[in-house]
Amino acid sequence: MTNLTTVRVAVGNCESMTALKRSTERANSPAIIIGEYDETPRDFTVLDVSREMMLLGIIGIASYGVGIRPQHVVRDTTMMVGYNHQIAVIELNPFTLCKQVDLLSLFWEFISLPTLPGVVTLCETAVVAVSDSGGILWRHDIDLVKTHQVCGRDLFLTFDDSPAWRIDLVSGRRL
């Protein structure tokens, strides 16, 4: 899938969630709202997803409002959205929520390399590789991450209270 863009990212409070529901119902545009049933969401982010100037749909994300804002990555015909303790896997055509992946730790960021069969997700206390369909490829539960660095296909992690780790991002093996 080429030329996919998110043309608008709006951040507001959770009252924005109700407004989004009403506006998408009136406009008859596809909308997916994620995180609305999570414990105490405080922020609400809206992603307008379009391709070649045509709106595919709208993603509303209710998040905790602490730390990292929701992030997304596009993989072929899907989009992955990381937020709170979850990854939402969204099919772009038709615009539908395919799967929610529970990370068991607070989402920080996606790490994507051309040779990876999915994406690696760095969390507060875990590193999780997720396939494009939302399956867990490998997982390491770790101490609280202090710093991280990607060098080639290796991820280097440091922690406050334990020795540093090096993980091969493709295989998931600890080196």
PDB file of C-alpha atoms in Angstrom:
ATOM      1  CA  MET A   1       0.000   0.000   0.000  1.00  0.00           C
ATOM      2  CA  THR A   2       1.577   3.271  -1.058  1.00  0.00           C
ATOM      3  CA  ASN A   3       0.940   6.915  -0.359  1.00  0.00           C
ATOM      4  CA  LEU A   4      -0.741   6.301   2.997  1.00  0.00           C
ATOM      5  CA  THR A   5      -0.674   9.359   5.194  1.00  0.00           C
ATOM      6  CA  THR A   6      -2.167  10.479   8.430  1.00  0.00           C
ATOM      7  CA  VAL A   7      -3.151  14.015   7.662  1.00  0.00           C
ATOM      8  CA  ARG A   8      -4.279  15.179  11.055  1.00  0.00           C
ATOM      9  CA  VAL A   9      -3.356  14.347  14.593  1.00  0.00           C
ATOM     10  CA  ALA A  10      -5.465  16.130  17.164  1.00  0.00           C
ATOM     11  CA  VAL A  11      -5.054  15.794  20.906  1.00  0.00           C
ATOM     12  CA  GLY A  12      -7.701  16.686  23.437  1.00  0.00           C
ATOM     13  CA  ASN A  13      -9.412  15.441  26.546  1.00  0.00           C
ATOM     14  CA  CYS A  14     -11.826  12.541  26.768  1.00  0.00           C
ATOM     15  CA  GLU A  15     -14.870  14.728  26.086  1.00  0.00           C
ATOM     16  CA  SER A  16     -13.483  14.793  22.529  1.00  0.00           C
ATOM     17  CA  MET A  17     -14.290  11.084  22.318  1.00  0.00           C
ATOM     18  CA  THR A  18     -18.033  11.769  22.528  1.00  0.00           C
ATOM     19  CA  ALA A  19     -17.747  14.515  19.906  1.00  0.00           C
ATOM     20  CA  LEU A  20     -15.862  12.167  17.557  1.00  0.00           C
ATOM     21  CA  LYS A  21     -18.530   9.466  17.904  1.00  0.00           C
ATOM     22  CA  ARG A  22     -21.289  11.941  17.047  1.00  0.00           C
ATOM     23  CA  SER A  23     -19.458  13.528  14.100  1.00  0.00           C
ATOM     24  CA  THR A  24     -18.495  10.208  12.460  1.00  0.00           C
ATOM     25  CA  GLU A  25     -22.053   8.904  12.800  1.00  0.00           C
ATOM     26  CA  ARG A  26     -23.363  12.018  11.023  1.00  0.00           C
ATOM     27  CA  ALA A  27     -20.682  11.980   8.322  1.00  0.00           C
ATOM     28  CA  ASN A  28     -21.018   8.220   7.788  1.00  0.00           C
ATOM     29  CA  SER A  29     -17.245   7.808   7.798  1.00  0.00           C
ATOM     30  CA  PRO A  30     -15.619   4.725   9.313  1.00  0.00           C
ATOM     31  CA  ALA A  31     -14.245   5.292  12.793  1.00  0.00           C
ATOM     32  CA  ILE A  32     -12.462   3.084  15.264  1.00  0.00           C
ATOM     33  CA  ILE A  33     -12.220   4.124  18.903  1.00  0.00           C
ATOM     34  CA  ILE A  34      -9.668   2.291  21.015  1.00  0.00           C
ATOM     35  CA  GLY A  35      -8.822   2.559  24.691  1.00  0.00           C
ATOM     36  CA  GLU A  36     -12.186   3.961  25.733  1.00  0.00           C
ATOM     37  CA  TYR A  37     -12.706   1.162  28.258  1.00  0.00           C
ATOM     38  CA  ASP A  38      -9.175   1.281  29.662  1.00  0.00           C
ATOM     39  CA  GLU A  39      -8.736   2.418  33.237  1.00  0.00           C
ATOM     40  CA  THR A  40      -8.955   6.234  33.628  1.00  0.00           C
ATOM     41  CA  PRO A  41      -8.156   7.551  30.139  1.00  0.00           C
ATOM     42  CA  ARG A  42      -7.342  11.289  30.274  1.00  0.00           C
ATOM     43  CA  ASP A  43      -6.189  12.215  26.761  1.00  0.00           C
ATOM     44  CA  PHE A  44      -7.810  11.602  23.413  1.00  0.00           C
ATOM     45  CA  THR A  45      -5.876  11.548  20.132  1.00  0.00           C
ATOM     46  CA  VAL A  46      -7.465  11.500  16.687  1.00  0.00           C
ATOM     47  CA  LEU A  47      -5.733  10.182  13.565  1.00  0.00           C
ATOM     48  CA  ASP A  48      -7.312  10.889  10.172  1.00  0.00           C
ATOM     49  CA  VAL A  49      -6.040   8.128   7.898  1.00  0.00           C
ATOM     50  CA  SER A  50      -6.105   8.831   4.166  1.00  0.00           C
ATOM     51  CA  ARG A  51      -4.606   7.601   0.929  1.00  0.00           C
ATOM     52  CA  GLU A  52      -4.278   9.754  -2.167  1.00  0.00           C
ATOM     53  CA  MET A  53      -6.499  12.471  -0.680  1.00  0.00           C
ATOM     54  CA  MET A  54      -9.291   9.973   0.132  1.00  0.00           C
ATOM     55  CA  LEU A  55     -10.272   9.444   3.757  1.00  0.00           C
ATOM     56  CA  LEU A  56     -10.017   5.788   4.727  1.00  0.00           C
ATOM     57  CA  GLY A  57     -11.200   6.328   8.289  1.00  0.00           C
ATOM     58  CA  ILE A  58     -10.624   7.928  11.650  1.00  0.00           C
ATOM     59  CA  ILE A  59      -8.931   6.374  14.668  1.00  0.00           C
ATOM     60  CA  GLY A  60      -9.742   7.788  18.101  1.00  0.00           C
ATOM     61  CA  ILE A  61      -7.336   6.785  20.879  1.00  0.00           C
ATOM     62  CA  ALA A  62      -8.155   7.242  24.559  1.00  0.00           C
ATOM     63  CA  SER A  63      -4.892   7.131  26.505  1.00  0.00           C
ATOM     64  CA  TYR A  64      -3.644   7.530  30.046  1.00  0.00           C
ATOM     65  CA  GLY A  65      -2.102  10.918  29.294  1.00  0.00           C
ATOM     66  CA  VAL A  66       1.184  10.143  31.029  1.00  0.00           C
ATOM     67  CA  GLY A  67       4.477   9.570  29.299  1.00  0.00           C
ATOM     68  CA  ILE A  68       4.486   8.646  25.630  1.00  0.00           C
ATOM     69  CA  ARG A  69       1.656   9.693  23.323  1.00  0.00           C
ATOM     70  CA  PRO A  70       0.140   7.003  21.087  1.00  0.00           C
ATOM     71  CA  GLN A  71       2.266   6.133  18.058  1.00  0.00           C
ATOM     72  CA  HIS A  72       1.560   4.340  14.814  1.00  0.00           C
ATOM     73  CA  VAL A  73       3.396   2.429  12.118  1.00  0.00           C
ATOM     74  CA  VAL A  74       2.083   1.354   8.712  1.00  0.00           C
ATOM     75  CA  ARG A  75       2.845  -2.190   7.571  1.00  0.00           C
ATOM     76  CA  ASP A  76       1.654  -3.099   4.041  1.00  0.00           C
ATOM     77  CA  THR A  77      -2.151  -3.208   4.383  1.00  0.00           C
ATOM     78  CA  THR A  78      -2.306  -2.696   8.151  1.00  0.00           C
ATOM     79  CA  MET A  79      -1.601   0.026  10.656  1.00  0.00           C
ATOM     80  CA  MET A  80      -0.435  -0.677  14.186  1.00  0.00           C
ATOM     81  CA  VAL A  81      -1.230   1.811  16.921  1.00  0.00           C
ATOM     82  CA  GLY A  82       0.627   1.569  20.230  1.00  0.00           C
ATOM     83  CA  TYR A  83      -0.981   3.143  23.293  1.00  0.00           C
ATOM     84  CA  ASN A  84      -1.386   2.459  27.036  1.00  0.00           C
ATOM     85  CA  HIS A  85      -0.631  -1.286  27.430  1.00  0.00           C
ATOM     86  CA  GLN A  86      -1.852  -2.258  23.960  1.00  0.00           C
ATOM     87  CA  ILE A  87      -1.224  -2.444  20.245  1.00  0.00           C
ATOM     88  CA  ALA A  88      -4.234  -2.170  17.960  1.00  0.00           C
ATOM     89  CA  VAL A  89      -3.857  -3.851  14.563  1.00  0.00           C
ATOM     90  CA  ILE A  90      -6.082  -2.066  12.035  1.00  0.00           C
ATOM     91  CA  GLU A  91      -6.819  -3.344   8.544  1.00  0.00           C
ATOM     92  CA  LEU A  92      -6.878  -0.408   6.134  1.00  0.00           C
ATOM     93  CA  ASN A  93      -9.201  -1.845   3.491  1.00  0.00           C
ATOM     94  CA  PRO A  94     -11.836  -2.362   4.746  1.00  0.00           C
ATOM     95  CA  PHE A  95     -11.082  -0.034   7.662  1.00  0.00           C
ATOM     96  CA  THR A  96     -11.531  -2.373  10.651  1.00  0.00           C
ATOM     97  CA  LEU A  97      -9.943  -3.232  13.977  1.00  0.00           C
ATOM     98  CA  CYS A  98      -8.477  -6.726  13.526  1.00  0.00           C
ATOM     99  CA  LYS A  99      -6.831  -7.406  16.848  1.00  0.00           C
ATOM    100  CA  GLN A 100      -5.766  -5.897  20.167  1.00  0.00           C
ATOM    101  CA  VAL A 101      -2.442  -7.138  21.544  1.00  0.00           C
ATOM    102  CA  ASP A 102      -1.996  -6.839  25.318  1.00  0.00           C
ATOM    103  CA  LEU A 103       1.598  -5.832  26.093  1.00  0.00           C
ATOM    104  CA  LEU A 104       1.399  -6.273  29.895  1.00  0.00           C
ATOM    105  CA  SER A 105       3.648  -3.204  30.208  1.00  0.00           C
ATOM    106  CA  LEU A 106       3.342   0.466  29.259  1.00  0.00           C
ATOM    107  CA  PHE A 107       3.967   1.077  25.530  1.00  0.00           C
ATOM    108  CA  TRP A 108       6.958   3.308  24.688  1.00  0.00           C
ATOM    109  CA  GLU A 109       7.778   3.039  20.987  1.00  0.00           C
ATOM    110  CA  PHE A 110       7.903   0.955  17.833  1.00  0.00           C
ATOM    111  CA  ILE A 111      11.190  -0.235  16.372  1.00  0.00           C
ATOM    112  CA  SER A 112      10.855  -1.156  12.710  1.00  0.00           C
ATOM    113  CA  LEU A 113      13.565  -2.502  10.409  1.00  0.00           C
ATOM    114  CA  PRO A 114      13.177  -3.676   6.780  1.00  0.00           C
ATOM    115  CA  THR A 115      14.339  -7.193   7.698  1.00  0.00           C
ATOM    116  CA  LEU A 116      11.831  -7.631  10.536  1.00  0.00           C
ATOM    117  CA  PRO A 117       8.727  -9.732   9.833  1.00  0.00           C
ATOM    118  CA  GLY A 118       6.701  -7.298  11.973  1.00  0.00           C
ATOM    119  CA  VAL A 119       7.603  -4.638  14.498  1.00  0.00           C
ATOM    120  CA  VAL A 120       9.417  -4.711  17.788  1.00  0.00           C
ATOM    121  CA  THR A 121       7.708  -2.852  20.582  1.00  0.00           C
ATOM    122  CA  LEU A 122       9.710  -1.332  23.385  1.00  0.00           C
ATOM    123  CA  CYS A 123       7.724  -1.152  26.594  1.00  0.00           C
ATOM    124  CA  GLU A 124       8.500   0.104  30.057  1.00  0.00           C
ATOM    125  CA  THR A 125       9.494  -3.384  31.266  1.00  0.00           C
ATOM    126  CA  ALA A 126       9.353  -5.580  28.143  1.00  0.00           C
ATOM    127  CA  VAL A 127      10.454  -5.943  24.546  1.00  0.00           C
ATOM    128  CA  VAL A 128       7.848  -7.628  22.342  1.00  0.00           C
ATOM    129  CA  ALA A 129       8.022  -8.562  18.638  1.00  0.00           C
ATOM    130  CA  VAL A 130       4.594  -8.495  16.979  1.00  0.00           C
ATOM    131  CA  SER A 131       3.762  -9.871  13.524  1.00  0.00           C
ATOM    132  CA  ASP A 132       1.763  -7.845  11.008  1.00  0.00           C
ATOM    133  CA  SER A 133      -1.325  -9.865  11.973  1.00  0.00           C
ATOM    134  CA  GLY A 134      -0.838  -9.191  15.693  1.00  0.00           C
ATOM    135  CA  GLY A 135       0.744 -12.462  16.801  1.00  0.00           C
ATOM    136  CA  ILE A 136       3.529 -12.418  19.391  1.00  0.00           C
ATOM    137  CA  LEU A 137       6.752 -13.563  17.675  1.00  0.00           C
ATOM    138  CA  TRP A 138       8.940 -13.305  20.776  1.00  0.00           C
ATOM    139  CA  ARG A 139       8.982 -11.515  24.105  1.00  0.00           C
ATOM    140  CA  HIS A 140      11.439 -10.573  26.860  1.00  0.00           C
ATOM    141  CA  ASP A 141      10.183  -9.331  30.197  1.00  0.00           C
ATOM    142  CA  ILE A 142      12.926  -7.163  31.628  1.00  0.00           C
ATOM    143  CA  ASP A 143      13.782  -4.673  34.339  1.00  0.00           C
ATOM    144  CA  LEU A 144      12.733  -1.023  34.003  1.00  0.00           C
ATOM    145  CA  VAL A 145      14.474   0.313  30.879  1.00  0.00           C
ATOM    146  CA  LYS A 146      16.826   3.225  31.485  1.00  0.00           C
ATOM    147  CA  THR A 147      18.223   3.708  27.944  1.00  0.00           C
ATOM    148  CA  HIS A 148      17.987   1.936  24.612  1.00  0.00           C
ATOM    149  CA  GLN A 149      19.820   2.128  21.304  1.00  0.00           C
ATOM    150  CA  VAL A 150      19.386   0.328  17.986  1.00  0.00           C
ATOM    151  CA  CYS A 151      22.618  -0.508  16.181  1.00  0.00           C
ATOM    152  CA  GLY A 152      22.137  -2.517  12.998  1.00  0.00           C
ATOM    153  CA  ARG A 153      19.831  -5.350  13.943  1.00  0.00           C
ATOM    154  CA  ASP A 154      20.748  -5.267  17.649  1.00  0.00           C
ATOM    155  CA  LEU A 155      18.936  -3.523  20.467  1.00  0.00           C
ATOM    156  CA  PHE A 156      21.078  -2.430  23.414  1.00  0.00           C
ATOM    157  CA  LEU A 157      19.260  -1.873  26.712  1.00  0.00           C
ATOM    158  CA  THR A 158      20.486  -0.520  30.031  1.00  0.00           C
ATOM    159  CA  PHE A 159      18.694  -0.719  33.356  1.00  0.00           C
ATOM    160  CA  ASP A 160      19.025   0.880  36.778  1.00  0.00           C
ATOM    161  CA  ASP A 161      19.360  -2.306  38.799  1.00  0.00           C
ATOM    162  CA  SER A 162      20.597  -5.052  36.467  1.00  0.00           C
ATOM    163  CA  PRO A 163      23.263  -5.723  33.802  1.00  0.00           C
ATOM    164  CA  ALA A 164      22.803  -4.393  30.251  1.00  0.00           C
ATOM    165  CA  TRP A 165      21.202  -6.542  27.556  1.00  0.00           C
ATOM    166  CA  ARG A 166      21.747  -6.957  23.846  1.00  0.00           C
ATOM    167  CA  ILE A 167      18.936  -8.486  21.784  1.00  0.00           C
ATOM    168  CA  ASP A 168      18.957  -9.549  18.127  1.00  0.00           C
ATOM    169  CA  LEU A 169      15.831  -7.804  16.810  1.00  0.00           C
ATOM    170  CA  VAL A 170      15.153 -10.364  14.065  1.00  0.00           C
ATOM    171  CA  SER A 171      15.478 -13.607  16.053  1.00  0.00           C
ATOM    172  CA  GLY A 172      14.707 -12.236  19.506  1.00  0.00           C
ATOM    173  CA  ARG A 173      17.741 -13.981  20.955  1.00  0.00           C
ATOM    174  CA  ARG A 174      19.557 -12.375  23.851  1.00  0.00           C
ATOM    175  CA  LEU A 175      23.200 -11.991  22.872  1.00  0.00           C
TER     176      LEU A 175
END
